[in-house]
Coordinates of C-alpha atoms in Angstrom, one line a residue:
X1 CA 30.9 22.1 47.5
X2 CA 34.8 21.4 48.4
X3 CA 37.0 21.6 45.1
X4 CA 38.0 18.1 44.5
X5 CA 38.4 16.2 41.7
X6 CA 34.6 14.9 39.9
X7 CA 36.5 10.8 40.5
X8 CA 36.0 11.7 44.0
X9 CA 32.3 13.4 44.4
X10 CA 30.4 9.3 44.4
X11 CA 33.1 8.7 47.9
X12 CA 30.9 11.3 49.6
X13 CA 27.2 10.8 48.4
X14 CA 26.1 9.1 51.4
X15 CA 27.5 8.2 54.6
X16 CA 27.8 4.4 53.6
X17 CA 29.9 5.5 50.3
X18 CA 32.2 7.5 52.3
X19 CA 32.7 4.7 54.4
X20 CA 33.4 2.4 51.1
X21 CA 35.6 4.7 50.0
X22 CA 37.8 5.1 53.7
X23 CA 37.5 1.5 54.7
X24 CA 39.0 0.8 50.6
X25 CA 42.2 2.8 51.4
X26 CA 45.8 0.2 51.5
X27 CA 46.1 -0.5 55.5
X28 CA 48.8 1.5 57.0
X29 CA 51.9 -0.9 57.8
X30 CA 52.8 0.5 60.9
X31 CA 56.2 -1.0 61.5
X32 CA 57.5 0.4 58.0
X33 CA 56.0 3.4 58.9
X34 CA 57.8 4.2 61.7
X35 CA 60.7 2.5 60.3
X36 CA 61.2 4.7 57.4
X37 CA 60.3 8.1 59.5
X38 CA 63.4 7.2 62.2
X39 CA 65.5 6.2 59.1
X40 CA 64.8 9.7 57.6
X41 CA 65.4 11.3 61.2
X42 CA 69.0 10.6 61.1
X43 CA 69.9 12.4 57.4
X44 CA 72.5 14.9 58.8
X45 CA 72.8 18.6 57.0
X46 CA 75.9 20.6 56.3
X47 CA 76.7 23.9 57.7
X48 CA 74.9 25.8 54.6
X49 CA 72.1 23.9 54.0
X50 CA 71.3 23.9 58.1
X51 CA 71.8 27.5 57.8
X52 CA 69.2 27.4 55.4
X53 CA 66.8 25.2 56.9
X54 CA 67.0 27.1 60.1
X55 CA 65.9 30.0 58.6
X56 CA 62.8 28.0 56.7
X57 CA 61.9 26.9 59.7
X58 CA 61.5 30.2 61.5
X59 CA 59.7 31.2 57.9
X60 CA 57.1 28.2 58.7
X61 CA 56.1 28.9 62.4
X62 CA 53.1 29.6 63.3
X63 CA 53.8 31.7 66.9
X64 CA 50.7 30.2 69.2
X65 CA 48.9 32.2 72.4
X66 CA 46.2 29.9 73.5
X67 CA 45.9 30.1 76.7
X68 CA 43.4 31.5 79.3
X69 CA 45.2 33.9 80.4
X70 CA 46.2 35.4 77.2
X71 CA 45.7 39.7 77.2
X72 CA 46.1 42.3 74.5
X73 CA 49.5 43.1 75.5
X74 CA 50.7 39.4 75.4
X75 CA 49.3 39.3 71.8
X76 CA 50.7 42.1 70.8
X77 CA 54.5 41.7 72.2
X78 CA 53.9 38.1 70.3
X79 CA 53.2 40.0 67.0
X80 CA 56.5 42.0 67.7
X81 CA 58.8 38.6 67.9
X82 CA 56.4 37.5 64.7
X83 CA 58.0 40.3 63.1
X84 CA 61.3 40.5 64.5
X85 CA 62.1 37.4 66.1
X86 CA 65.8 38.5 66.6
X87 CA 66.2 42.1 67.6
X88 CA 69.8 41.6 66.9
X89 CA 69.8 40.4 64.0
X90 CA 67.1 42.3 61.3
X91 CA 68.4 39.1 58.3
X92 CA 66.5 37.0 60.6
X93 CA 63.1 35.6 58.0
X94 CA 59.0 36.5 59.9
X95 CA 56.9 33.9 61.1
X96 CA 54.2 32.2 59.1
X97 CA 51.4 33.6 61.6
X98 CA 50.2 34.4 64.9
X99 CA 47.9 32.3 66.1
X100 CA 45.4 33.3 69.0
X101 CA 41.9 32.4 70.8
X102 CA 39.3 34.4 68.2
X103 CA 38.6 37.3 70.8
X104 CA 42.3 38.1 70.3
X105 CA 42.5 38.0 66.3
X106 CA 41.6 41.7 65.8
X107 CA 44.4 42.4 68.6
X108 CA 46.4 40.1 66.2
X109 CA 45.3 42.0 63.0
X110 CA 46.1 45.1 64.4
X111 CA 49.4 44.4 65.2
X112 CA 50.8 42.3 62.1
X113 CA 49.0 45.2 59.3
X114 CA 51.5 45.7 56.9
X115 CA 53.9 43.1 58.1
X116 CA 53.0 39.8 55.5
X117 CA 52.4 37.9 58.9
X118 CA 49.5 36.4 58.7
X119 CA 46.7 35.8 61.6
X120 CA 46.2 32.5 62.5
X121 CA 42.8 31.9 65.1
X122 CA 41.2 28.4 66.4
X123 CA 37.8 27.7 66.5
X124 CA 34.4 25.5 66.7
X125 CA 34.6 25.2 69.8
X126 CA 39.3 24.3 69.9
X127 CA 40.4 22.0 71.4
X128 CA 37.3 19.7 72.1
X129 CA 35.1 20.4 69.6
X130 CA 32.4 19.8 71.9
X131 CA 29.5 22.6 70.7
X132 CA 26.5 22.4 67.9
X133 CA 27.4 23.2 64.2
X134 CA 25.7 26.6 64.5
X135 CA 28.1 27.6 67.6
X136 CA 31.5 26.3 65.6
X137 CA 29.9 28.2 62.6
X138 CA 29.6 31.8 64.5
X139 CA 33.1 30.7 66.0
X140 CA 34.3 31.3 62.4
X141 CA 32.5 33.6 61.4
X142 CA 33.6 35.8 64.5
X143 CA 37.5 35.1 63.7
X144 CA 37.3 36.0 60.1
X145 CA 35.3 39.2 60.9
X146 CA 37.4 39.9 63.5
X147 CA 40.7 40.1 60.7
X148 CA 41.8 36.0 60.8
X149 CA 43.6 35.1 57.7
X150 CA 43.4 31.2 58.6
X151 CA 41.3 29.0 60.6
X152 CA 42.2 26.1 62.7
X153 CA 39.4 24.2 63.4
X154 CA 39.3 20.7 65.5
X155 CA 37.0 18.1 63.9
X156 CA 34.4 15.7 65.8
X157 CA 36.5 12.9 66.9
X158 CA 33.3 11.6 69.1
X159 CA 31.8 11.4 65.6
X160 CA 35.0 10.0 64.0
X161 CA 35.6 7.6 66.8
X162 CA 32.1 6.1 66.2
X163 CA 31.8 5.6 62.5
X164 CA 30.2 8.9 61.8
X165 CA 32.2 9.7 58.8
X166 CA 29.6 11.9 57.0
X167 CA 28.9 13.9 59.7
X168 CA 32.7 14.5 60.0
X169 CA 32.9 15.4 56.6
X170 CA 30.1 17.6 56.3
X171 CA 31.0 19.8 59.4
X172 CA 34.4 20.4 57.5
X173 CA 32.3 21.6 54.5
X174 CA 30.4 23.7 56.5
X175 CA 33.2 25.5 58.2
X176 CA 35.1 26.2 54.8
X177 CA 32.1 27.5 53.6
X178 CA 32.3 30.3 56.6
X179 CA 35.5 31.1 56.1
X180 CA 35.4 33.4 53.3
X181 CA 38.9 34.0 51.9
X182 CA 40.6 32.8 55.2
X183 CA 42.5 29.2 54.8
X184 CA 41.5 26.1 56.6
X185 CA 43.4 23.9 58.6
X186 CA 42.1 20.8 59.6
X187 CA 43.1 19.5 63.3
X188 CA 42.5 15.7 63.7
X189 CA 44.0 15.1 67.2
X190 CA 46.0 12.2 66.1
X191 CA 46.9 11.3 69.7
X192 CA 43.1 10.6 70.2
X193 CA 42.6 8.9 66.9
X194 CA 44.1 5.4 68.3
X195 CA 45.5 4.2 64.8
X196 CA 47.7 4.8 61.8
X197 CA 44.5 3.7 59.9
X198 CA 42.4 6.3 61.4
X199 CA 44.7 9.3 60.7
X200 CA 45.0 8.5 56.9
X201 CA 41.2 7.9 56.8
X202 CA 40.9 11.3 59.3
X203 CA 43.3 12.8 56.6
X204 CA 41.1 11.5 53.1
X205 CA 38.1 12.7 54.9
X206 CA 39.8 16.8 55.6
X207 CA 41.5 16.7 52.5
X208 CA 37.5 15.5 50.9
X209 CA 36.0 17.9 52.5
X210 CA 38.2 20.9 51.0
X211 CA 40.8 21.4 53.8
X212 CA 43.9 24.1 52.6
X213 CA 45.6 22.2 54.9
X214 CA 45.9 18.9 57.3
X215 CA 47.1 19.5 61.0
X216 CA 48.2 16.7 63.5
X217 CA 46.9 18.3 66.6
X218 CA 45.9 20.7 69.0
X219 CA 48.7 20.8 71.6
X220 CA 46.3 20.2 74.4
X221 CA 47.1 16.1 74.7
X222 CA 49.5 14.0 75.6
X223 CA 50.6 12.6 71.9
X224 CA 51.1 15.7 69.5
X225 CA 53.1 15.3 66.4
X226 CA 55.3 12.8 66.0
X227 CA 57.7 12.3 62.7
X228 CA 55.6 9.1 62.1
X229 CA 51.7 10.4 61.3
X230 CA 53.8 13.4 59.9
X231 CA 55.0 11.0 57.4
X232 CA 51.6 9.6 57.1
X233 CA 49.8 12.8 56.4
X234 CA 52.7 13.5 54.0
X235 CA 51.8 10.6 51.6
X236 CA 47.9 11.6 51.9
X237 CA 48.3 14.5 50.1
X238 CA 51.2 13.6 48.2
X239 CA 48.9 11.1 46.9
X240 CA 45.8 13.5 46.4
X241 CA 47.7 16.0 44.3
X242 CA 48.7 12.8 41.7
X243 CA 45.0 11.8 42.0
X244 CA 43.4 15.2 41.6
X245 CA 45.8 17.7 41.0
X246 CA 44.7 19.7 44.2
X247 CA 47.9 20.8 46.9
X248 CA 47.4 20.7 50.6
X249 CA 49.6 21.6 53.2
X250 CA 50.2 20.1 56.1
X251 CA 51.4 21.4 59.6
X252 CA 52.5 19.2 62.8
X253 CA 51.9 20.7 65.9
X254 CA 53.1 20.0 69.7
X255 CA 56.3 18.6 70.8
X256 CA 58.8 19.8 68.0
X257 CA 61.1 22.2 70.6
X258 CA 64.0 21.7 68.8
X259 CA 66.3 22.9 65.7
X260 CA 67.1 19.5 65.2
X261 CA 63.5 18.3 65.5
X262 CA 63.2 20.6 62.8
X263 CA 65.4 19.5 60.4
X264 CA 63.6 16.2 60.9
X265 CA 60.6 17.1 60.0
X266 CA 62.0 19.0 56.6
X267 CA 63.6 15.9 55.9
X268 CA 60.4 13.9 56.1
X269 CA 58.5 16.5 53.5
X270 CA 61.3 16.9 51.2
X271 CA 61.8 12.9 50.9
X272 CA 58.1 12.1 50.7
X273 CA 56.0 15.0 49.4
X274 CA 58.8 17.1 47.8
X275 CA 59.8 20.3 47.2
X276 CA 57.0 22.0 46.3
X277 CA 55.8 21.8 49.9
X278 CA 58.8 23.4 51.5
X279 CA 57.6 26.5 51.6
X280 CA 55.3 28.4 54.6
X281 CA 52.1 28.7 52.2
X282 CA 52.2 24.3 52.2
X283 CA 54.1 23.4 55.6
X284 CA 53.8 24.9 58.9
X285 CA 54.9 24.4 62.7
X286 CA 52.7 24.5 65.5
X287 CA 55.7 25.1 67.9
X288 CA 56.6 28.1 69.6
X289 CA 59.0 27.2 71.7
X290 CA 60.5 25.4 68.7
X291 CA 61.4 29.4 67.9
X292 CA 63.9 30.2 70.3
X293 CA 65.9 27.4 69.8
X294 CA 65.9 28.1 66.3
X295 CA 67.6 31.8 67.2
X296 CA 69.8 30.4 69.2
X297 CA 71.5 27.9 66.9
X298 CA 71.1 30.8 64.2
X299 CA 73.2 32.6 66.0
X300 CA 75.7 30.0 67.0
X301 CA 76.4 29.6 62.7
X302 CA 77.0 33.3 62.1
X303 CA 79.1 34.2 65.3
X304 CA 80.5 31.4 66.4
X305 CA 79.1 31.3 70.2
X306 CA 76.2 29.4 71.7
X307 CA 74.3 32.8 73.6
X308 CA 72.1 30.6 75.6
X309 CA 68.3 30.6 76.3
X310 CA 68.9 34.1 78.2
X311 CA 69.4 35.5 75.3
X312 CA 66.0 35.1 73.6
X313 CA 62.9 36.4 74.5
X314 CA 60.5 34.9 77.1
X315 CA 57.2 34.3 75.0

């Protein structure tokens, strides 16, 4: 059973109470929405506290291989810029995590041992979602076996899409459940989700369900994160910790590529969540080519110079 307050354990008895319970949640107003995220995206930082940032930033990446292509040595030689992302430079903070395809997170666990990197690995069946429960199930159970520290799984957006909340929700339940000591983070695929009313529902349902943490999406689709259903899965479980005491973390993913995307998005969880999620262990970055550009203007505060994309390695 997810760990959620007792208030909330009558919202998921049946699937016609869960869809009470999502269909009773305020209706997102999506002009003041977006209005508020852009207002937020133009705070400006001074030279210290962007110094700092940039280095929380780097702190919250989660360094991503997931393509079909990906081999042992290309894992590894990520691991290395996990660890060191600035040969030049050993001040430079660690990524959050690695994160790989699940035949590549004991390559992945091999290579971070010791390091306080953590192993990141999708699965059930990323980025579709398209298999029975039993095959996302040995998915997990594969990844955690196999030395995964987290799991990104995708949820059932053909079952979202259609009303199936339950079903949704019980899947999630089922995958925590395999994951052992390894965290969970949720990936709703906002872009496919079609409203601002669907991601906070999407987001009630994860956060139900016992999700250590809420993801925008997969990287695979058009619309990844944007600073707008950030903001939105920001004040879910902002509001879930006042209602049950219980923190999630949240993590946009796709599209953030620069340092001052970046500061954006710290913006947005300092002003509406607060500071008890800036920190890796609550807020993460599905972005790595978001990492370079972060060396880069890391280096440009302590020398002085802009060094230029050729001097940063080539994930």
């Amino acid at each position: 059973m997810p760990t959620t307050a007792p208030a909330f354990f009558d919202a998921t008895a049946s699937d016609s109470a869960l869809r009470r319970f999502l269909f009773g949640l305020p209706g997102v107003d999506a002009v003041g929405l977006e209005a508020r995220a852009a207002s937020l995206g133009t705070r400006s930082i001074k030279t210290t506290a962007k110094a700092y940032a940039i280095d929380l930033a780097i702190s919250m990446i989660d360094l991503t291989t997931l393509e079909g292509a990906d081999t042992p040595g290309k894992v590894r030689a990520l691991a290395a810029k996990a660890v060191n992302p600035d040969p030049t430079d050993r001040t430079t903070p660690r990524t959050a995590a690695v994160c790989v395809y699940p035949d590549m997170a004991a390559t992945a666990a091999a290579a971070l041992a010791g390091s306080g990197v953590k192993v990141a690995s999708v699965a059930t069946a990323f980025p579709a979602g398209r298999a029975a429960l039993d095959v996302k199930l040995a998915d997990v159970r594969d990844a955690v076996a196999a030395g995964a520290d987290e799991i990104d799984m995708v949820i059932d957006r053909g079952a979202f899409l259609s009303g199936r909340f339950l079903k949704v929700y019980e899947e999630i339940v089922a995958v925590k459940a395999e994951c052992g000591p390894a965290r969970l983070k949720v990936i709703f695929e906002t872009g496919e989700l079609s409203t601002y009313d669907n991601i906070r529902r999407a987001s009630w349902i994860g956060m139900l369900a016992g999700a250590d943490f809420i993801k925008t999406s997969t990287g695979k689709v058009a619309t990844n994160a944007t600073p707008a259903n950030t903001l939105l899965m920001l004040e879910a479980v902002r509001d879930f910790r006042a209602a049950t005491g219980v923190q999630i973390g949240v993590k946009p993913a796709g599209g953030i590529r620069t340092t001052k995307d970046a500061v954006k998005f710290l913006v947005l969880v300092n002003e509406t969540a607060g500071e008890d999620w800036l920190d890796p262990h609550w807020f993460r970055f599905g972005a790595s080519s978001l990492l370079n550009d972060l060396l880069m203007q890391r280096q440009k505060l302590s020398t002085g110079r802009y060094s230029g994309p050729d001097y940063v390695t080539v994930d």
